[in-house]
mmCIF file of C-alpha atoms in Angstrom:
data_model
loop_
_atom_site.group_PDB
_atom_site.id
_atom_site.type_symbol
_atom_site.label_atom_id
_atom_site.label_comp_id
_atom_site.label_asym_id
_atom_site.label_seq_id
_atom_site.Cartn_x
_atom_site.Cartn_y
_atom_site.Cartn_z
ATOM 1 C CA MET A 7 90.636 85.325 123.120
ATOM 2 C CA GLU A 8 92.670 83.443 120.517
ATOM 3 C CA THR A 9 90.960 82.429 117.289
ATOM 4 C CA ILE A 10 92.078 79.148 115.732
ATOM 5 C CA PHE A 11 90.788 77.986 112.353
ATOM 6 C CA ASP A 12 90.343 74.289 111.717
ATOM 7 C CA ARG A 13 92.556 72.853 109.017
ATOM 8 C CA SER A 14 89.700 72.027 106.623
ATOM 9 C CA THR A 15 88.487 75.641 106.645
ATOM 10 C CA LEU A 16 91.962 76.928 105.807
ATOM 11 C CA GLU A 17 92.477 74.313 103.095
ATOM 12 C CA GLU A 18 89.161 75.192 101.477
ATOM 13 C CA LEU A 19 90.002 78.905 101.583
ATOM 14 C CA GLY A 20 93.529 78.396 100.263
ATOM 15 C CA ALA A 21 92.348 76.247 97.362
ATOM 16 C CA GLY A 22 90.290 79.148 96.013
ATOM 17 C CA LEU A 23 92.869 81.907 96.473
ATOM 18 C CA ARG A 24 95.272 83.288 93.896
ATOM 19 C CA GLY A 25 97.180 84.754 96.818
ATOM 20 C CA ALA A 26 97.990 83.141 100.151
ATOM 21 C CA ALA A 27 96.425 82.553 103.575
ATOM 22 C CA ILE A 28 98.832 82.683 106.520
ATOM 23 C CA VAL A 29 98.159 81.961 110.197
ATOM 24 C CA PRO A 30 100.331 82.697 113.265
ATOM 25 C CA GLY A 31 103.422 80.528 113.441
ATOM 26 C CA GLU A 32 103.673 80.038 109.695
ATOM 27 C CA GLU A 33 106.516 81.420 107.612
ATOM 28 C CA GLY A 34 105.745 84.899 106.325
ATOM 29 C CA TYR A 35 103.152 85.757 108.994
ATOM 30 C CA ASP A 36 105.191 88.493 110.669
ATOM 31 C CA GLU A 37 106.065 90.139 107.358
ATOM 32 C CA ALA A 38 102.466 89.943 106.135
ATOM 33 C CA ARG A 39 101.074 91.690 109.235
ATOM 34 C CA LYS A 40 103.812 94.341 109.552
ATOM 35 C CA ALA A 41 102.767 97.932 108.929
ATOM 36 C CA TRP A 42 105.015 100.745 107.702
ATOM 37 C CA ASN A 43 103.975 102.670 110.814
ATOM 38 C CA LEU A 44 105.951 100.803 113.460
ATOM 39 C CA LYS A 45 103.586 102.028 116.191
ATOM 40 C CA ALA A 46 100.879 99.781 114.716
ATOM 41 C CA HIS A 47 100.965 96.099 115.671
ATOM 42 C CA HIS A 48 98.453 93.753 114.072
ATOM 43 C CA HIS A 49 97.918 90.296 115.614
ATOM 44 C CA PRO A 50 95.308 88.754 113.315
ATOM 45 C CA ALA A 51 94.130 85.168 113.422
ATOM 46 C CA LEU A 52 94.625 85.031 109.662
ATOM 47 C CA VAL A 53 96.336 87.154 107.026
ATOM 48 C CA VAL A 54 95.110 86.897 103.444
ATOM 49 C CA MET A 55 97.667 88.171 100.943
ATOM 50 C CA ALA A 56 95.148 89.089 98.267
ATOM 51 C CA ALA A 57 96.087 88.838 94.596
ATOM 52 C CA GLY A 58 92.768 90.079 93.225
ATOM 53 C CA PRO A 59 89.171 91.049 94.057
ATOM 54 C CA ALA A 60 88.052 87.418 94.366
ATOM 55 C CA ASP A 61 90.559 86.891 97.180
ATOM 56 C CA VAL A 62 89.161 89.906 99.019
ATOM 57 C CA VAL A 63 85.603 88.602 98.589
ATOM 58 C CA ALA A 64 86.606 85.161 99.906
ATOM 59 C CA ALA A 65 88.372 86.651 102.944
ATOM 60 C CA VAL A 66 85.434 88.897 103.857
ATOM 61 C CA ARG A 67 82.947 86.041 103.520
ATOM 62 C CA LEU A 68 85.100 83.798 105.717
ATOM 63 C CA ALA A 69 85.291 86.499 108.387
ATOM 64 C CA ARG A 70 81.514 86.977 108.159
ATOM 65 C CA ASP A 71 80.842 83.250 108.516
ATOM 66 C CA GLU A 72 83.244 82.954 111.469
ATOM 67 C CA GLY A 73 81.958 86.092 113.191
ATOM 68 C CA LEU A 74 85.345 87.828 113.026
ATOM 69 C CA GLY A 75 86.371 91.395 112.411
ATOM 70 C CA VAL A 76 88.149 92.460 109.230
ATOM 71 C CA GLY A 77 91.159 94.707 108.786
ATOM 72 C CA VAL A 78 92.668 95.881 105.518
ATOM 73 C CA MET A 79 96.185 97.130 104.842
ATOM 74 C CA ALA A 80 98.216 98.048 101.789
ATOM 75 C CA THR A 81 101.223 99.877 103.260
ATOM 76 C CA GLY A 82 100.141 100.448 106.854
ATOM 77 C CA HIS A 83 100.830 104.198 106.898
ATOM 78 C CA GLY A 84 97.458 105.126 108.346
ATOM 79 C CA VAL A 85 96.511 102.342 110.768
ATOM 80 C CA VAL A 86 93.578 103.600 112.876
ATOM 81 C CA SER A 87 93.128 100.481 115.005
ATOM 82 C CA PRO A 88 94.993 97.152 114.886
ATOM 83 C CA CYS A 89 93.381 93.975 113.582
ATOM 84 C CA ASP A 90 93.702 91.612 116.559
ATOM 85 C CA GLY A 91 92.096 88.183 116.403
ATOM 86 C CA GLY A 92 90.398 88.890 113.080
ATOM 87 C CA VAL A 93 91.128 88.533 109.378
ATOM 88 C CA LEU A 94 93.691 90.993 108.005
ATOM 89 C CA ILE A 95 93.457 91.462 104.239
ATOM 90 C CA ASN A 96 96.795 92.632 102.872
ATOM 91 C CA THR A 97 96.348 94.202 99.429
ATOM 92 C CA SER A 98 99.985 95.186 98.838
ATOM 93 C CA ARG A 99 100.339 92.698 95.949
ATOM 94 C CA MET A 100 97.493 94.335 93.996
ATOM 95 C CA LYS A 101 99.547 97.080 92.329
ATOM 96 C CA GLY A 102 97.970 97.489 88.888
ATOM 97 C CA VAL A 103 97.943 100.961 87.288
ATOM 98 C CA ARG A 104 96.290 101.923 83.995
ATOM 99 C CA VAL A 105 96.251 105.464 82.584
ATOM 100 C CA ASP A 106 93.741 106.583 79.966
ATOM 101 C CA PRO A 107 95.316 109.677 78.358
ATOM 102 C CA GLU A 108 92.185 110.596 76.364
ATOM 103 C CA ALA A 109 89.834 110.494 79.327
ATOM 104 C CA ARG A 110 92.596 111.899 81.597
ATOM 105 C CA THR A 111 91.966 109.235 84.213
ATOM 106 C CA ALA A 112 93.905 106.567 86.048
ATOM 107 C CA ARG A 113 92.606 103.299 87.472
ATOM 108 C CA VAL A 114 94.610 101.760 90.295
ATOM 109 C CA GLU A 115 94.422 98.682 92.487
ATOM 110 C CA PRO A 116 94.637 99.128 96.286
ATOM 111 C CA GLY A 117 98.322 98.218 96.565
ATOM 112 C CA ALA A 118 99.459 100.859 94.057
ATOM 113 C CA LEU A 119 101.610 103.649 95.455
ATOM 114 C CA TRP A 120 101.852 107.152 94.083
ATOM 115 C CA THR A 121 105.348 106.275 92.915
ATOM 116 C CA ASP A 122 103.707 103.672 90.633
ATOM 117 C CA VAL A 123 101.254 106.217 89.204
ATOM 118 C CA ILE A 124 103.469 109.281 88.697
ATOM 119 C CA PRO A 125 105.685 107.950 85.858
ATOM 120 C CA GLU A 126 102.739 106.326 84.047
ATOM 121 C CA ALA A 127 100.785 109.595 84.047
ATOM 122 C CA GLN A 128 103.769 111.826 83.306
ATOM 123 C CA VAL A 129 104.375 110.081 79.969
ATOM 124 C CA PHE A 130 101.170 111.778 78.787
ATOM 125 C CA GLY A 131 101.818 115.141 80.492
ATOM 126 C CA LEU A 132 99.340 114.350 83.268
ATOM 127 C CA ALA A 133 99.524 114.322 87.064
ATOM 128 C CA GLY A 134 97.456 113.160 90.008
ATOM 129 C CA LEU A 135 96.972 115.082 93.233
ATOM 130 C CA VAL A 136 99.827 113.415 95.086
ATOM 131 C CA GLY A 137 100.512 114.269 98.723
ATOM 132 C CA SER A 138 103.746 114.986 100.561
ATOM 133 C CA SER A 139 105.083 111.455 100.039
ATOM 134 C CA SER A 140 105.002 109.298 96.925
ATOM 135 C CA ILE A 141 105.412 106.020 98.857
ATOM 136 C CA VAL A 142 101.884 105.999 100.347
ATOM 137 C CA GLY A 143 99.053 103.982 98.838
ATOM 138 C CA VAL A 144 96.821 105.914 96.449
ATOM 139 C CA VAL A 145 93.565 104.309 97.625
ATOM 140 C CA GLY A 146 94.143 104.801 101.356
ATOM 141 C CA TYR A 147 95.293 108.378 100.766
ATOM 142 C CA THR A 148 92.146 109.108 98.766
ATOM 143 C CA LEU A 149 89.733 107.547 101.263
ATOM 144 C CA GLY A 150 91.171 109.873 103.902
ATOM 145 C CA GLY A 151 90.519 112.931 101.721
ATOM 146 C CA GLY A 152 93.949 113.324 100.155
ATOM 147 C CA PHE A 153 95.202 116.893 100.259
ATOM 148 C CA GLY A 154 98.474 117.397 98.429
ATOM 149 C CA TRP A 155 100.762 119.798 96.607
ATOM 150 C CA LEU A 156 98.198 120.763 93.974
ATOM 151 C CA GLY A 157 95.407 121.009 96.514
ATOM 152 C CA ARG A 158 94.698 124.745 96.515
ATOM 153 C CA LYS A 159 94.092 124.655 92.756
ATOM 154 C CA TYR A 160 92.355 121.283 92.401
ATOM 155 C CA GLY A 161 91.069 120.407 95.899
ATOM 156 C CA PHE A 162 91.058 117.101 97.746
ATOM 157 C CA HIS A 163 91.924 113.981 95.809
ATOM 158 C CA ALA A 164 88.696 112.395 97.072
ATOM 159 C CA ASP A 165 86.854 114.884 94.854
ATOM 160 C CA SER A 166 88.773 113.574 91.836
ATOM 161 C CA MET A 167 87.519 110.009 92.371
ATOM 162 C CA ARG A 168 85.163 108.932 89.577
ATOM 163 C CA GLU A 169 84.232 105.403 90.615
ATOM 164 C CA ALA A 170 85.419 102.437 92.663
ATOM 165 C CA ASP A 171 84.957 98.682 92.911
ATOM 166 C CA VAL A 172 84.159 97.897 96.545
ATOM 167 C CA VAL A 173 83.699 94.669 98.507
ATOM 168 C CA SER A 174 80.919 95.269 101.009
ATOM 169 C CA ALA A 175 80.692 93.857 104.543
ATOM 170 C CA ASP A 176 78.526 90.971 103.312
ATOM 171 C CA GLY A 177 81.107 89.996 100.703
ATOM 172 C CA GLU A 178 79.495 91.476 97.590
ATOM 173 C CA LEU A 179 81.588 93.189 94.909
ATOM 174 C CA LEU A 180 79.914 96.487 93.978
ATOM 175 C CA LYS A 181 80.622 99.143 91.362
ATOM 176 C CA VAL A 182 80.228 102.458 93.160
ATOM 177 C CA SER A 183 79.900 105.933 91.620
ATOM 178 C CA ALA A 184 77.729 109.029 91.729
ATOM 179 C CA TYR A 185 75.171 107.015 89.716
ATOM 180 C CA GLU A 186 75.443 103.574 91.358
ATOM 181 C CA HIS A 187 75.243 103.249 95.147
ATOM 182 C CA PRO A 188 75.654 107.036 95.468
ATOM 183 C CA ASP A 189 75.416 107.065 99.281
ATOM 184 C CA LEU A 190 78.297 104.620 99.559
ATOM 185 C CA PHE A 191 80.251 106.649 97.004
ATOM 186 C CA TRP A 192 79.662 109.791 99.093
ATOM 187 C CA GLY A 193 80.942 107.969 102.192
ATOM 188 C CA LEU A 194 84.115 106.846 100.420
ATOM 189 C CA LYS A 195 85.020 110.403 99.385
ATOM 190 C CA GLY A 196 87.043 111.282 102.457
ATOM 191 C CA GLY A 197 85.243 109.132 105.035
ATOM 192 C CA SER A 198 88.497 107.219 105.837
ATOM 193 C CA GLY A 199 87.130 103.684 106.074
ATOM 194 C CA ASN A 200 84.690 101.083 107.403
ATOM 195 C CA PHE A 201 82.432 101.389 104.339
ATOM 196 C CA GLY A 202 83.970 98.493 102.430
ATOM 197 C CA ILE A 203 87.240 97.387 100.836
ATOM 198 C CA VAL A 204 88.192 99.145 97.605
ATOM 199 C CA THR A 205 89.665 96.734 95.042
ATOM 200 C CA SER A 206 90.107 99.347 92.318
ATOM 201 C CA MET A 207 89.568 103.067 91.938
ATOM 202 C CA GLU A 208 89.335 105.448 88.996
ATOM 203 C CA PHE A 209 90.216 109.110 89.384
ATOM 204 C CA ALA A 210 90.878 112.213 87.297
ATOM 205 C CA LEU A 211 94.325 113.355 86.193
ATOM 206 C CA TYR A 212 95.296 116.927 85.339
ATOM 207 C CA PRO A 213 97.529 118.385 82.601
ATOM 208 C CA LEU A 214 100.834 119.235 84.265
ATOM 209 C CA THR A 215 104.464 118.648 83.355
ATOM 210 C CA THR A 216 106.501 120.923 85.631
ATOM 211 C CA VAL A 217 106.179 122.610 89.014
ATOM 212 C CA TYR A 218 108.376 124.966 91.023
ATOM 213 C CA GLY A 219 108.789 124.100 94.680
ATOM 214 C CA GLY A 220 110.709 122.564 97.514
ATOM 215 C CA ASN A 221 111.552 122.953 101.187
ATOM 216 C CA LEU A 222 113.212 125.886 102.912
ATOM 217 C CA PHE A 223 114.855 125.136 106.271
ATOM 218 C CA TYR A 224 115.424 127.605 109.092
ATOM 219 C CA ALA A 225 117.113 127.152 112.449
ATOM 220 C CA LEU A 226 114.615 126.293 115.156
ATOM 221 C CA GLU A 227 115.560 129.494 116.994
ATOM 222 C CA GLN A 228 113.966 131.436 114.107
ATOM 223 C CA ALA A 229 110.574 129.743 114.530
ATOM 224 C CA ALA A 230 108.703 132.806 115.830
ATOM 225 C CA GLU A 231 110.045 134.975 113.018
ATOM 226 C CA VAL A 232 109.261 132.345 110.393
ATOM 227 C CA LEU A 233 105.720 131.784 111.645
ATOM 228 C CA GLU A 234 105.024 135.504 111.695
ATOM 229 C CA LEU A 235 106.291 135.865 108.122
ATOM 230 C CA TYR A 236 104.392 132.784 106.971
ATOM 231 C CA SER A 237 101.069 134.030 108.385
ATOM 232 C CA ARG A 238 101.385 137.261 106.378
ATOM 233 C CA TRP A 239 102.858 135.646 103.268
ATOM 234 C CA VAL A 240 100.133 133.042 102.655
ATOM 235 C CA ASP A 241 97.486 135.776 102.464
ATOM 236 C CA THR A 242 99.161 137.055 99.288
ATOM 237 C CA LEU A 243 99.365 133.773 97.354
ATOM 238 C CA PRO A 244 97.285 132.637 94.357
ATOM 239 C CA ASP A 245 95.558 129.242 94.261
ATOM 240 C CA GLU A 246 98.377 127.862 92.110
ATOM 241 C CA MET A 247 100.707 127.986 95.145
ATOM 242 C CA THR A 248 100.150 125.387 97.874
ATOM 243 C CA THR A 249 102.230 125.712 101.039
ATOM 244 C CA ALA A 250 102.794 124.099 104.406
ATOM 245 C CA ILE A 251 104.932 124.629 107.472
ATOM 246 C CA ALA A 252 106.495 121.881 109.587
ATOM 247 C CA PHE A 253 108.772 121.369 112.568
ATOM 248 C CA MET A 254 111.301 118.652 111.820
ATOM 249 C CA ASN A 255 113.875 116.694 113.837
ATOM 250 C CA PHE A 256 116.443 114.909 111.669
ATOM 251 C CA PRO A 257 118.259 111.840 113.021
ATOM 252 C CA PRO A 258 122.079 111.800 112.931
ATOM 253 C CA LEU A 259 122.246 109.498 109.921
ATOM 254 C CA PRO A 260 125.210 109.674 107.523
ATOM 255 C CA GLU A 261 123.015 109.590 104.411
ATOM 256 C CA LEU A 262 121.491 112.966 105.327
ATOM 257 C CA PRO A 263 123.131 116.222 104.200
ATOM 258 C CA GLU A 264 125.613 117.391 106.820
ATOM 259 C CA HIS A 265 123.827 120.704 107.453
ATOM 260 C CA LEU A 266 120.596 118.844 108.357
ATOM 261 C CA ARG A 267 122.068 115.819 110.134
ATOM 262 C CA GLY A 268 120.936 115.603 113.758
ATOM 263 C CA GLY A 269 119.384 119.079 113.687
ATOM 264 C CA SER A 270 115.986 120.602 114.462
ATOM 265 C CA PHE A 271 114.400 122.994 112.001
ATOM 266 C CA VAL A 272 111.260 124.821 111.008
ATOM 267 C CA SER A 273 110.522 124.192 107.347
ATOM 268 C CA VAL A 274 108.446 126.210 104.877
ATOM 269 C CA ARG A 275 107.263 124.149 101.925
ATOM 270 C CA GLY A 276 105.829 125.399 98.679
ATOM 271 C CA CYS A 277 104.692 124.109 95.293
ATOM 272 C CA TYR A 278 103.676 126.357 92.397
ATOM 273 C CA CYS A 279 101.782 124.814 89.458
ATOM 274 C CA GLY A 280 100.971 127.973 87.473
ATOM 275 C CA GLU A 281 102.507 129.677 84.465
ATOM 276 C CA PRO A 282 105.134 130.876 83.995
ATOM 277 C CA LEU A 283 107.243 128.874 86.459
ATOM 278 C CA GLU A 284 109.378 131.935 87.164
ATOM 279 C CA ALA A 285 106.353 133.376 88.950
ATOM 280 C CA GLY A 286 106.730 130.625 91.556
ATOM 281 C CA GLU A 287 110.306 131.668 92.240
ATOM 282 C CA GLU A 288 109.183 135.244 92.711
ATOM 283 C CA LEU A 289 106.394 134.196 95.068
ATOM 284 C CA LEU A 290 108.900 132.342 97.262
ATOM 285 C CA ARG A 291 111.316 135.258 97.365
ATOM 286 C CA PRO A 292 110.102 136.708 100.723
ATOM 287 C CA CYS A 293 110.821 133.365 102.408
ATOM 288 C CA ARG A 294 114.197 132.868 100.715
ATOM 289 C CA GLU A 295 115.340 136.311 101.699
#
């Protein structure tokens, strides 16, 4: 069933927004609803391009008053279910990042990507628990647990979260931590979603300037041999070494290295964050040989 807002409702909403409200047929609608994951297709009755927490509050309250569902998207990497006929809140414009080098924390808005955080933290010799890609949103990654290349030493990124500002389902802006709304805070730490919309998040950073790591590629025909080696190898590794194994098909694109272009491989990945770095090279030797 198609949802159509009357013009006065949209005008009243738009007058109070710092961002923009876009309905189907208007310029920018398709771009505003498009997710990075091209398998996800949102068809909302309204997209609110939020520019701050007040915009998120206004969008949630409108959806509540109209009896509509709410979806939220920053990059659209991890779309669980599409927002069809509801209000989609796009937070990609909210990209603020602030690093506190003394407290060793970072505070980010929901549109911030890891690629926005990494250089700000690295200036002070600090790092967050980034995953396998730096172009995902920090908040969405964290709400899903967030296990990355420093994970065996420091754990899930959700465990590094200190507090968050959250818009609840009834449109209230809450400060959530282990001391305020602790049950909601517990739910946010890896619960994936549906507990509210995070408008900012503070998390711990860790002293780190250099790691040793990368990807090793083997012909797909070697998969059984590689898996057998990997299963024995990981039993010998310290917590400072985080690893993964992946099967990868590369498209025949000219920008890829020629030896990978159009091929299928099994890849062993490793990242060592201990001291000295040469120890990481030695730990990877069985796989390189």
